[in-house]
mmCIF file of C-alpha atoms in Angstrom:
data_model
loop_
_atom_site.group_PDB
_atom_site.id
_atom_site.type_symbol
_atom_site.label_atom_id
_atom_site.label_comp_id
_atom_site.label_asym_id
_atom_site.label_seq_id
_atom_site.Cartn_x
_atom_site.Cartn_y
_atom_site.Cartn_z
ATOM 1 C CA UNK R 1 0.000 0.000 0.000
ATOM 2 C CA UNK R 2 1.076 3.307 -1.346
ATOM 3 C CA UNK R 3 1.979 5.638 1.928
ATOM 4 C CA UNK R 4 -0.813 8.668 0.633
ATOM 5 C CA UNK R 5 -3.164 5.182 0.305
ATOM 6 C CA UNK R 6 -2.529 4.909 3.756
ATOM 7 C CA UNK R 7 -2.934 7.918 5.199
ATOM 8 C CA UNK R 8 -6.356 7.545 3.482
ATOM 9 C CA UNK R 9 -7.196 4.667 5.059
ATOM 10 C CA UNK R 10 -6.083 5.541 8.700
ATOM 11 C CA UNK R 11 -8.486 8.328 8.020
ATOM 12 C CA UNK R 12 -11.348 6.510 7.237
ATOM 13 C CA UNK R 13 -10.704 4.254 10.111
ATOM 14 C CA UNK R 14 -10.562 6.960 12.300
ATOM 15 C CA UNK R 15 -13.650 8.581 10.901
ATOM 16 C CA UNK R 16 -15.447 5.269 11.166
ATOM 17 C CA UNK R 17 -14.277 4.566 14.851
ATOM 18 C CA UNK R 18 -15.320 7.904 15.926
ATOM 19 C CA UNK R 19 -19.143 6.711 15.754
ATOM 20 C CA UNK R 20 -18.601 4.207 18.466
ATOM 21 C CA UNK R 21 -19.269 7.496 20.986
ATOM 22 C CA UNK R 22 -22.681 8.003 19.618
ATOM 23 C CA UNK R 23 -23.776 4.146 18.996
ATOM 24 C CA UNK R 24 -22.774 3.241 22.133
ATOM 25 C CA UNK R 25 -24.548 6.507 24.158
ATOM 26 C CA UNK R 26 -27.617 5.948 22.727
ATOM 27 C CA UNK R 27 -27.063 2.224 24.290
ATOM 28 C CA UNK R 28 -26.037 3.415 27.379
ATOM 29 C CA UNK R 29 -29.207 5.825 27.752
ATOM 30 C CA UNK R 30 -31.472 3.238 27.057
ATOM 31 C CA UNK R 31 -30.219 0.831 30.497
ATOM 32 C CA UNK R 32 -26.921 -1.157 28.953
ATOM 33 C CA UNK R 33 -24.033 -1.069 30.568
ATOM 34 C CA UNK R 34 -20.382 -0.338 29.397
ATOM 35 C CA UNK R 35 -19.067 -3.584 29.638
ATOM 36 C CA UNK R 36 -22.231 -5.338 28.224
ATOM 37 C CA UNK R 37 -22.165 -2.710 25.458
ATOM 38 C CA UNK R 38 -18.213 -3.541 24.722
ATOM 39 C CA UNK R 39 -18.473 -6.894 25.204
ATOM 40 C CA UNK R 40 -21.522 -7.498 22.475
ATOM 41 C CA UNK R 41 -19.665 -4.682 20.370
ATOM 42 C CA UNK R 42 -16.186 -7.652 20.057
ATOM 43 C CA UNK R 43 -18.097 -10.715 20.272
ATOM 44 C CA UNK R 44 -20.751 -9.417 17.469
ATOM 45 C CA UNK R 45 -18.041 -7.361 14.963
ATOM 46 C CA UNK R 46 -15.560 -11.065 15.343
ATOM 47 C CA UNK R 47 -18.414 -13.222 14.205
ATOM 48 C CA UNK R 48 -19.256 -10.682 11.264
ATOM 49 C CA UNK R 49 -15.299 -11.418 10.311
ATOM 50 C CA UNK R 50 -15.057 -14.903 10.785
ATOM 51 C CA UNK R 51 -16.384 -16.349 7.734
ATOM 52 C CA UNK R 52 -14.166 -13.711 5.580
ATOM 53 C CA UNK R 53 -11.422 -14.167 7.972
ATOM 54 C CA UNK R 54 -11.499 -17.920 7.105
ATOM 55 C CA UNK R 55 -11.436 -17.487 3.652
ATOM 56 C CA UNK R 56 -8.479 -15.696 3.988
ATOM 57 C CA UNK R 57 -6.733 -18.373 6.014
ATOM 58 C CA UNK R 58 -7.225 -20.551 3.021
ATOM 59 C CA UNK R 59 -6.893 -23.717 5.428
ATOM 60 C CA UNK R 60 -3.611 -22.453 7.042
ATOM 61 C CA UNK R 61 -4.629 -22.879 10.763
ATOM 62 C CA UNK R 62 -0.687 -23.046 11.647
ATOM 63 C CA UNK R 63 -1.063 -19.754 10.952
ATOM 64 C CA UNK R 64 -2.908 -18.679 14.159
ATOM 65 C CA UNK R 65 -0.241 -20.991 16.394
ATOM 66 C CA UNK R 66 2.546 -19.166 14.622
ATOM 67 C CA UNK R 67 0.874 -15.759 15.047
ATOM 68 C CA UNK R 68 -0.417 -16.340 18.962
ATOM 69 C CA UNK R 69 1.477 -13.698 20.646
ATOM 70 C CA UNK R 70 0.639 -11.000 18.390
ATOM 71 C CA UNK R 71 -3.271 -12.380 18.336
ATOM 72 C CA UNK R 72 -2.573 -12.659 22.062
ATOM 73 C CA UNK R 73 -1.413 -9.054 22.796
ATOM 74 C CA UNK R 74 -3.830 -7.534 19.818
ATOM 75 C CA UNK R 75 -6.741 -9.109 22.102
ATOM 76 C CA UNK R 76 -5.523 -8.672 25.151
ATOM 77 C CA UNK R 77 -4.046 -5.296 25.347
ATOM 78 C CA UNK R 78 -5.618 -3.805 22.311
ATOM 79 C CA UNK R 79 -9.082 -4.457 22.419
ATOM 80 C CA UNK R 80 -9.450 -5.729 26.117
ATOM 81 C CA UNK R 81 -7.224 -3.779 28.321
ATOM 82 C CA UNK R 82 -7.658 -1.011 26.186
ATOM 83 C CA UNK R 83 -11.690 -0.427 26.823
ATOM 84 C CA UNK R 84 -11.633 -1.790 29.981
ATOM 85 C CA UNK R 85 -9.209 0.809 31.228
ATOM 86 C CA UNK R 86 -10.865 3.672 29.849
ATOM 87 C CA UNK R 87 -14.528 2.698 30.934
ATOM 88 C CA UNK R 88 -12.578 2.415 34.646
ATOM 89 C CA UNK R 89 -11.210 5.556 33.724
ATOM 90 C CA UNK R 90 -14.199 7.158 33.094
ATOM 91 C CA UNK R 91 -16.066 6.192 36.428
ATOM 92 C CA UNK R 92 -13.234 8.337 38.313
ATOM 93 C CA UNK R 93 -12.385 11.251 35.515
ATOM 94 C CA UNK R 94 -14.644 13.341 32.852
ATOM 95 C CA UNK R 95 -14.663 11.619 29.911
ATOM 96 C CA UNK R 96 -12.348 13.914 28.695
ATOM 97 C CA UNK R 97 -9.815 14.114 30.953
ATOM 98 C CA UNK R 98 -9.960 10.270 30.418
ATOM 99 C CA UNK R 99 -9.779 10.281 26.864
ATOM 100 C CA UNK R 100 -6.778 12.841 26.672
ATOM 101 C CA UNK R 101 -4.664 10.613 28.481
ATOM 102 C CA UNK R 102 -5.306 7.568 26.342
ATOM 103 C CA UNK R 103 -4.165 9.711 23.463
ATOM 104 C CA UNK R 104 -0.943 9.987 25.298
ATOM 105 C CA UNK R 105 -0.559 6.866 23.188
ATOM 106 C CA UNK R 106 1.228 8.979 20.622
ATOM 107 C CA UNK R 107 3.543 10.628 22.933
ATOM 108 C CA UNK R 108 4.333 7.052 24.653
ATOM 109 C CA UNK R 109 5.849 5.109 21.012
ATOM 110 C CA UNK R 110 7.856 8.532 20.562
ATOM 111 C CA UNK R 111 9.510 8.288 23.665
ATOM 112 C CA UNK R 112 9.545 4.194 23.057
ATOM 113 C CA UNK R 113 11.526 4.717 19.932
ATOM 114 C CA UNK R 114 13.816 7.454 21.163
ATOM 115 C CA UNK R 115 15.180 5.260 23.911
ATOM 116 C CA UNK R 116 14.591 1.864 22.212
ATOM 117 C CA UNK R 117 17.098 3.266 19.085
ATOM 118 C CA UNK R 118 18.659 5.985 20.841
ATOM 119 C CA UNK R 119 17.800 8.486 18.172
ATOM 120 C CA UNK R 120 15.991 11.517 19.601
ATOM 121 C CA UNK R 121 12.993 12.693 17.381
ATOM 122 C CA UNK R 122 13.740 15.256 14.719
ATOM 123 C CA UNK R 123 12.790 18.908 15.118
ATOM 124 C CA UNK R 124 9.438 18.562 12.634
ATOM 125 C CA UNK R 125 8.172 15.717 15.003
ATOM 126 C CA UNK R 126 8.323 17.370 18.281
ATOM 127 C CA UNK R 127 6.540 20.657 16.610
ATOM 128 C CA UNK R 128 3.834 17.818 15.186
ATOM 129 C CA UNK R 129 3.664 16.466 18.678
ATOM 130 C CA UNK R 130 3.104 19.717 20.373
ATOM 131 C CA UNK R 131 0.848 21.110 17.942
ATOM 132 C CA UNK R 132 -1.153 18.036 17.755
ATOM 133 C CA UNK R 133 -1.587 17.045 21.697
ATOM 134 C CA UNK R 134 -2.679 20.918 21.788
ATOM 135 C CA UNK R 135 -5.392 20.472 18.831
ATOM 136 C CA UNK R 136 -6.653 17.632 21.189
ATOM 137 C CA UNK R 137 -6.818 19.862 24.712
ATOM 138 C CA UNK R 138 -9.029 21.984 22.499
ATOM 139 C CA UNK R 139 -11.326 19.612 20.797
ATOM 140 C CA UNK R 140 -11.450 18.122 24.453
ATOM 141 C CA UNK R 141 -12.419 21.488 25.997
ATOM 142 C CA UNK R 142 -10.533 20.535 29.524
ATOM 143 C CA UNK R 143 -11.397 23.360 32.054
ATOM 144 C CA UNK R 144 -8.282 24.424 34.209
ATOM 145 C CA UNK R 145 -10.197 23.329 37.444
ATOM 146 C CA UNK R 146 -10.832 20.459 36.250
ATOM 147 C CA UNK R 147 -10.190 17.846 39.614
ATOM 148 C CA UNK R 148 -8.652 14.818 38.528
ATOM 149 C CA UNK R 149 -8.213 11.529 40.684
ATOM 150 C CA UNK R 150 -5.268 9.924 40.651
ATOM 151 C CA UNK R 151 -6.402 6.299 40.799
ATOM 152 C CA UNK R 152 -8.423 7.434 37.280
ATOM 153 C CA UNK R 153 -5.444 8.692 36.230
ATOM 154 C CA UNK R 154 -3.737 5.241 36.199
ATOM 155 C CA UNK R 155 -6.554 3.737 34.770
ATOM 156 C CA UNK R 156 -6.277 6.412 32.073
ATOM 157 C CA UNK R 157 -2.121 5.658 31.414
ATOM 158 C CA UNK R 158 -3.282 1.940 30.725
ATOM 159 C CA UNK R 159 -5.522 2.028 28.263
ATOM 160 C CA UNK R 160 -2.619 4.423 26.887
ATOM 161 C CA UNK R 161 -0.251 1.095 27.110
ATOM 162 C CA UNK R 162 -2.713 -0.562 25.391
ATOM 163 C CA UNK R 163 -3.158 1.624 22.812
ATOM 164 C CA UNK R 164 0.386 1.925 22.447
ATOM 165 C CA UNK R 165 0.204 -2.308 22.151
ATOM 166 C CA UNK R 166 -2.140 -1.715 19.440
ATOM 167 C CA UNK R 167 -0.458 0.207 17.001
ATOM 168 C CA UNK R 168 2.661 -1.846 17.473
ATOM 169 C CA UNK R 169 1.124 -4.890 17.008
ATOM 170 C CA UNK R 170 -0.913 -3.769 13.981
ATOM 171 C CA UNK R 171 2.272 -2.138 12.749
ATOM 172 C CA UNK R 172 4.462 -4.834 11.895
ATOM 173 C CA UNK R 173 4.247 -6.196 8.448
ATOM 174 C CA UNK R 174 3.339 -10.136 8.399
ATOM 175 C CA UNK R 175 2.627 -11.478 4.951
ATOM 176 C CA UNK R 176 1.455 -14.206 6.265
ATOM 177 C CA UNK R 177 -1.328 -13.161 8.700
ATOM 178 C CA UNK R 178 -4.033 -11.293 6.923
ATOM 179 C CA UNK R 179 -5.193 -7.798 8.967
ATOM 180 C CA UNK R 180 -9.024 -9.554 8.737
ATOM 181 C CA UNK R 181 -7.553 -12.591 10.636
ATOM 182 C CA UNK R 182 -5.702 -10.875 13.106
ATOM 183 C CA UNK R 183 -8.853 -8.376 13.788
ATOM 184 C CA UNK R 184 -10.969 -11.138 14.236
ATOM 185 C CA UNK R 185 -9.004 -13.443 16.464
ATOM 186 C CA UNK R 186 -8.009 -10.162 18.268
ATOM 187 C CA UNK R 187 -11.345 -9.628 18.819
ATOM 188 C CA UNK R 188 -12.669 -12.677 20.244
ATOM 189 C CA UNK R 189 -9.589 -12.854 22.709
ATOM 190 C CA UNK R 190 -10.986 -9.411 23.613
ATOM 191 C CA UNK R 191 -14.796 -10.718 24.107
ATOM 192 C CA UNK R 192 -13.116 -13.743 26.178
ATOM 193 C CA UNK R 193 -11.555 -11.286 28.440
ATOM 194 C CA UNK R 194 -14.154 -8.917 28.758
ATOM 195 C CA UNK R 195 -16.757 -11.832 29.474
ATOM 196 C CA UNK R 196 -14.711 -13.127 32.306
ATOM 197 C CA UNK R 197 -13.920 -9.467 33.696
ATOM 198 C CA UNK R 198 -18.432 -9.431 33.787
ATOM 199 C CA UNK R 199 -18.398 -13.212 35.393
ATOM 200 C CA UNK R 200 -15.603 -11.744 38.136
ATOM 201 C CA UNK R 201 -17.823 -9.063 38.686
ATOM 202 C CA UNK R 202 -14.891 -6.406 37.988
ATOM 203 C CA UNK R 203 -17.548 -4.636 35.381
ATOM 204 C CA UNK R 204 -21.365 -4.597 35.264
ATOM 205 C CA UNK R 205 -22.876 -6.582 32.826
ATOM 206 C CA UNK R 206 -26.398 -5.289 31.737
ATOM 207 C CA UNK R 207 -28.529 -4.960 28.784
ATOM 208 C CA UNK R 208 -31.884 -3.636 27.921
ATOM 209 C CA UNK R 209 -33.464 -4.662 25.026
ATOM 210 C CA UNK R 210 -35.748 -1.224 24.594
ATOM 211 C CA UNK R 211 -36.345 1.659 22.063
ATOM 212 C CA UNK R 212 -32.924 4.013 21.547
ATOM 213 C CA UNK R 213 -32.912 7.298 20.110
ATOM 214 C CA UNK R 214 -30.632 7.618 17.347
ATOM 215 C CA UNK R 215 -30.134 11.261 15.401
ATOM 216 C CA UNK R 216 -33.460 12.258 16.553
ATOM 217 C CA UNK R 217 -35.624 9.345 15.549
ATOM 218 C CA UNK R 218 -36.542 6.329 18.020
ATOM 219 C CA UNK R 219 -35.629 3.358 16.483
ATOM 220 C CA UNK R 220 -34.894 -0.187 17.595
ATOM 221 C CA UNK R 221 -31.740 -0.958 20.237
ATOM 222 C CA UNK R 222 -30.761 -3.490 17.844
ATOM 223 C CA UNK R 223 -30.030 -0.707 15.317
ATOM 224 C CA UNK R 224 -27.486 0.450 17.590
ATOM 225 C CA UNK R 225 -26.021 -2.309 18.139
ATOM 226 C CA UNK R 226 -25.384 -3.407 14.792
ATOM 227 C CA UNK R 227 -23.970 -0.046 14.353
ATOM 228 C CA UNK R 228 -21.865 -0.707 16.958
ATOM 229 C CA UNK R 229 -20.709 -3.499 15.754
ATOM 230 C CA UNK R 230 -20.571 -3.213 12.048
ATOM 231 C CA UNK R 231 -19.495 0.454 11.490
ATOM 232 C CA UNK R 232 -17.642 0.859 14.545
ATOM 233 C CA UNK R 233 -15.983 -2.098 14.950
ATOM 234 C CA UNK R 234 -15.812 -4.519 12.304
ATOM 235 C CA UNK R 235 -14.820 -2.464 9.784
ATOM 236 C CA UNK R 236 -12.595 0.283 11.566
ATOM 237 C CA UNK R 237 -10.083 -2.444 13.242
ATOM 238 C CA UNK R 238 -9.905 -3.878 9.806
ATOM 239 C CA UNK R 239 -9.112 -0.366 8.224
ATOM 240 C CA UNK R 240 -7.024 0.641 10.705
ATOM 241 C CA UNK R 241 -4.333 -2.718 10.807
ATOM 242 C CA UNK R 242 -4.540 -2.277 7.200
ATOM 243 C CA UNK R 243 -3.310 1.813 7.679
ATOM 244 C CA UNK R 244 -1.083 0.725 10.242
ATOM 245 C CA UNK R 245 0.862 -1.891 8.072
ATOM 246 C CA UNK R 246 1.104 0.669 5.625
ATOM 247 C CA UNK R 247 2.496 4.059 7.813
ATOM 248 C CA UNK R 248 4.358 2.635 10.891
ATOM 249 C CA UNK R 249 3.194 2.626 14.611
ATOM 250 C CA UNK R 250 4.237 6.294 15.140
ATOM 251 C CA UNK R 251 2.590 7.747 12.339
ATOM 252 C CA UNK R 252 -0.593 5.529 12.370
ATOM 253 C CA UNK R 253 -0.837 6.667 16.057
ATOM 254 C CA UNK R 254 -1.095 10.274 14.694
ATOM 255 C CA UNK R 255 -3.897 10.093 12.736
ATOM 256 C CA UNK R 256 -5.478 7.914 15.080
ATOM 257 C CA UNK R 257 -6.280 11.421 16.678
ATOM 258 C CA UNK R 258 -9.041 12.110 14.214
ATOM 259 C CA UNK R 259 -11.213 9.721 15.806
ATOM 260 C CA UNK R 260 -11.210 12.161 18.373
ATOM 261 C CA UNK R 261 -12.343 15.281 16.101
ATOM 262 C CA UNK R 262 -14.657 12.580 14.050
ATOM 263 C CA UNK R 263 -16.005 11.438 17.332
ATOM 264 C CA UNK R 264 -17.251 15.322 17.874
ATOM 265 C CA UNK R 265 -18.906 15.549 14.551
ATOM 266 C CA UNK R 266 -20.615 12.370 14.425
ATOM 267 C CA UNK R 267 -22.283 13.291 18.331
ATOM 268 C CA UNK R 268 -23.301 16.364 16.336
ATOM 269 C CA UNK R 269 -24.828 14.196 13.707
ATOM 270 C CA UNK R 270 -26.688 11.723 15.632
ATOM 271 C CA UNK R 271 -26.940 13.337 18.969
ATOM 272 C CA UNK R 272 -27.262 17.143 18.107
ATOM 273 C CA UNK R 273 -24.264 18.370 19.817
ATOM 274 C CA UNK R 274 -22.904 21.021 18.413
ATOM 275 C CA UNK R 275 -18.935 21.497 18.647
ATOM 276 C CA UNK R 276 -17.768 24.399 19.668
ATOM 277 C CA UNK R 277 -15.261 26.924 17.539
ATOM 278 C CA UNK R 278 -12.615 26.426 19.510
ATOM 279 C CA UNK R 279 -13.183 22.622 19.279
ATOM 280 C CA UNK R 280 -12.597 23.120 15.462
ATOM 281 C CA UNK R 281 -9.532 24.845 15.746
ATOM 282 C CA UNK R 282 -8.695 22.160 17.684
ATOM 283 C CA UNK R 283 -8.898 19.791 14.841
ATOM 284 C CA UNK R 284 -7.400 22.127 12.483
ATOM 285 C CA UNK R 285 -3.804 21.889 14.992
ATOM 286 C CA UNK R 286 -4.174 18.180 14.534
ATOM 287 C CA UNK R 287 -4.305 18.021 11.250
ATOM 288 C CA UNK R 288 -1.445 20.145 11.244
ATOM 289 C CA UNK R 289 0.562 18.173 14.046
ATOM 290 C CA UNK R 290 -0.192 15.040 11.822
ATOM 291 C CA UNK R 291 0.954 16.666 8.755
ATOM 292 C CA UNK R 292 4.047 17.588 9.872
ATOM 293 C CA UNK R 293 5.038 14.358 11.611
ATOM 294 C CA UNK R 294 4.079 12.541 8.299
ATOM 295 C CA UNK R 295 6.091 15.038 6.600
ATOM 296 C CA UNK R 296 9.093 14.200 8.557
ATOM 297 C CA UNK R 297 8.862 10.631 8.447
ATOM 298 C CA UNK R 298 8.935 10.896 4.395
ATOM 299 C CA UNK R 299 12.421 13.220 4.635
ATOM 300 C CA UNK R 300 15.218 11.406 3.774
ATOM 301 C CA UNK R 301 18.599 11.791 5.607
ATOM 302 C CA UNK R 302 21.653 12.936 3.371
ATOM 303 C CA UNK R 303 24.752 11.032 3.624
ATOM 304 C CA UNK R 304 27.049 13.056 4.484
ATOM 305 C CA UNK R 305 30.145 13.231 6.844
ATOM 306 C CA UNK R 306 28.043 13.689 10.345
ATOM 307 C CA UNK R 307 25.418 10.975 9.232
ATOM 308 C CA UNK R 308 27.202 7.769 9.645
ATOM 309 C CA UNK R 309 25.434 4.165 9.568
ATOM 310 C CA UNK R 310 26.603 3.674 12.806
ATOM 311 C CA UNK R 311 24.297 6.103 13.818
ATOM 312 C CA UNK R 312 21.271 3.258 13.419
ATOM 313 C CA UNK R 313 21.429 0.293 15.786
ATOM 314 C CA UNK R 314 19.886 -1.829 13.056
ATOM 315 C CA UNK R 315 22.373 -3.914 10.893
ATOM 316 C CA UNK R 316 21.872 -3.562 6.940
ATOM 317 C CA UNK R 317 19.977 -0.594 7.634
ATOM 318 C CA UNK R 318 21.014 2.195 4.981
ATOM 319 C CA UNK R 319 21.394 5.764 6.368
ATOM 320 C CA UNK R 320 18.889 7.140 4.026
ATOM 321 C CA UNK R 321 16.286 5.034 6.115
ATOM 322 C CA UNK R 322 13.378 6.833 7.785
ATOM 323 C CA UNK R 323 12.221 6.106 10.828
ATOM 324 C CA UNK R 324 9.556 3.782 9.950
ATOM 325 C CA UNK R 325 11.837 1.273 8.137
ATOM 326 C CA UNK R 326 13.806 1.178 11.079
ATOM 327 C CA UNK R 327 11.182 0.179 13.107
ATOM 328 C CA UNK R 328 10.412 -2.323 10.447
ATOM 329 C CA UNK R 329 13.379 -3.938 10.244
ATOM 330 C CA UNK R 330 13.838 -3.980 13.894
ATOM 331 C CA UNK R 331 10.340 -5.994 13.830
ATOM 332 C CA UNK R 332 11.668 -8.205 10.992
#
């Protein structure tokens, strides 16, 4: 996949994850609770995958024993970890102050890879950072006495980790696992884990099969659901492996922050709330922050007498490599 392909797609996926917000609120109004509502939403999207995801497979099973850790951490951390962290989150914090720091995500593989290849981030990445992370403060619209607690606050850096697991995971390139098998068997490691969190009693587990109101109109819960779980799910984890294969972990991560602007639109769509100006300047920093990170990841380095090879850990790695093909050979 072409990288402007992928940008494209990460886009869409992000777009298309941002409707989870108002799928799952007009659940949540109607009696369900968050953990029946994500639990239905991973069980329901990895059955819609299965029989594509085994035509894929083509009748190589060995292919899920040889792939088990990334299926493993996909499900685990990914999907699993990754809601149920949040939804903790958000029983201590505002929704977002909880959200913000799961996008720390971004922030996290930057650091990851500075230390991991000993290569601080260029100039044009740290400005995308900054300019992006402050986009999302203002599409969040955190008030400065905001009161935070600090057991919510750990909650919050977790799903971060697993978000971070996520795009790692759904980074490396594997020719032999298909992005439609690993969502799917990602996703029913998530139900599993979810389901026995609800059986432990560590979330509630409720549903309520009633009316929902959906951009204005009452219409069945099951319309919600299968929103839920086709739109939101099924199709966005597909998308977004797919854009993360093609762009790296970092950059992938980056766009990733649309889902937050997308999330804002679609509430306006479906639940008629209106974002605010400064919530759309917000969105216009992170397109910029994302722009300029994806700018910097396509600049080559000259060779030149103070850019040696030495200066990448990775052997056979040319010094005209960006950062992403370092990452990708590391993986390799």
């Amino acid at each position: 996949m072409k990288p402007l392909t992928g940008i494209g797609v990460a886009l869409v996926s992000a777009i298309i994850f941002g409707t989870s917000g108002s799928f799952a609120k007009s659940l949540l109004e109607a009696g369900w609770s968050t953990g029946a509502a994500v639990t239905w939403r991973m069980a329901g999207a990895g059955l819609v995958l299965l029989i594509p995801a085994i035509v894929a497979l083509h009748g190589r099973w060995r292919i899920l024993l040889a792939n088990w850790r990334p299926i493993l951490l996909f499900g685990a951390f990914g999907v699993a970890t990754c809601q149920l962290a949040y939804f903790r989150a958000v029983e201590r914090l505002s929704v977002g102050v909880a959200l913000m720091l799961e996008y720390l995500a971004p922030v996290m593989i930057v650091l990851i890879l500075w230390i991991q290849y000993r290569k601080a981030p260029r100039a044009m990445t740290i400005i995308g950072t900054i300019l992006a992370f402050g986009g999302l403060v203002l599409v969040l619209n955190l008030g400065a006495s905001e009161r935070v607690d600090f057991i919510g606050v750990l909650w919050g850096l977790v799903a971060a980790v697993g978000l971070v697991v996520y795009f790692f995971v759904t980074a490396k390139e594997n020719d032999r696992l298909p992005p439609i098998v690993l969502a799917t068997a990602g996703l029913f490691v998530g139900a599993a884990i979810m389901a026995v969190a609800g059986l432990f009693g560590i979330i509630p587990m409720k549903t309520s099969f009633v009316d929902i109101t959906l951009a204005g109109a009452v219409v069945p819960w099951w319309v919600g659901l299968l929103g839920l779980i086709l739109i939101s799910t099924a199709f966005a984890y597909v998308t977004g492996i797919m854009a993360s294969r093609a762009l790296g972990s970092k950059v992938a991560s980056f766009v990733s922050l649309f889902e937050v602007v997308a999330a804002v639109l679609w509430a306006w769509l479906f639940l008629g709330e209106l974002p605010l100006p400064i919530q759309l300047l917000g969105g216009l920093l992170i397109f910029a922050g994302v722009v300029l990170v994806r700018w910097d990841e396509l600049r080559t380095v000259p060779v030149d007498d103070h850019v040696l090879p030495s200066d990448y850990p990775i052997p056979g790695v040319p010094a005209e490599t960006g950062a992403i093909e370092i990452v990708r050979a590391a993986e390799q």
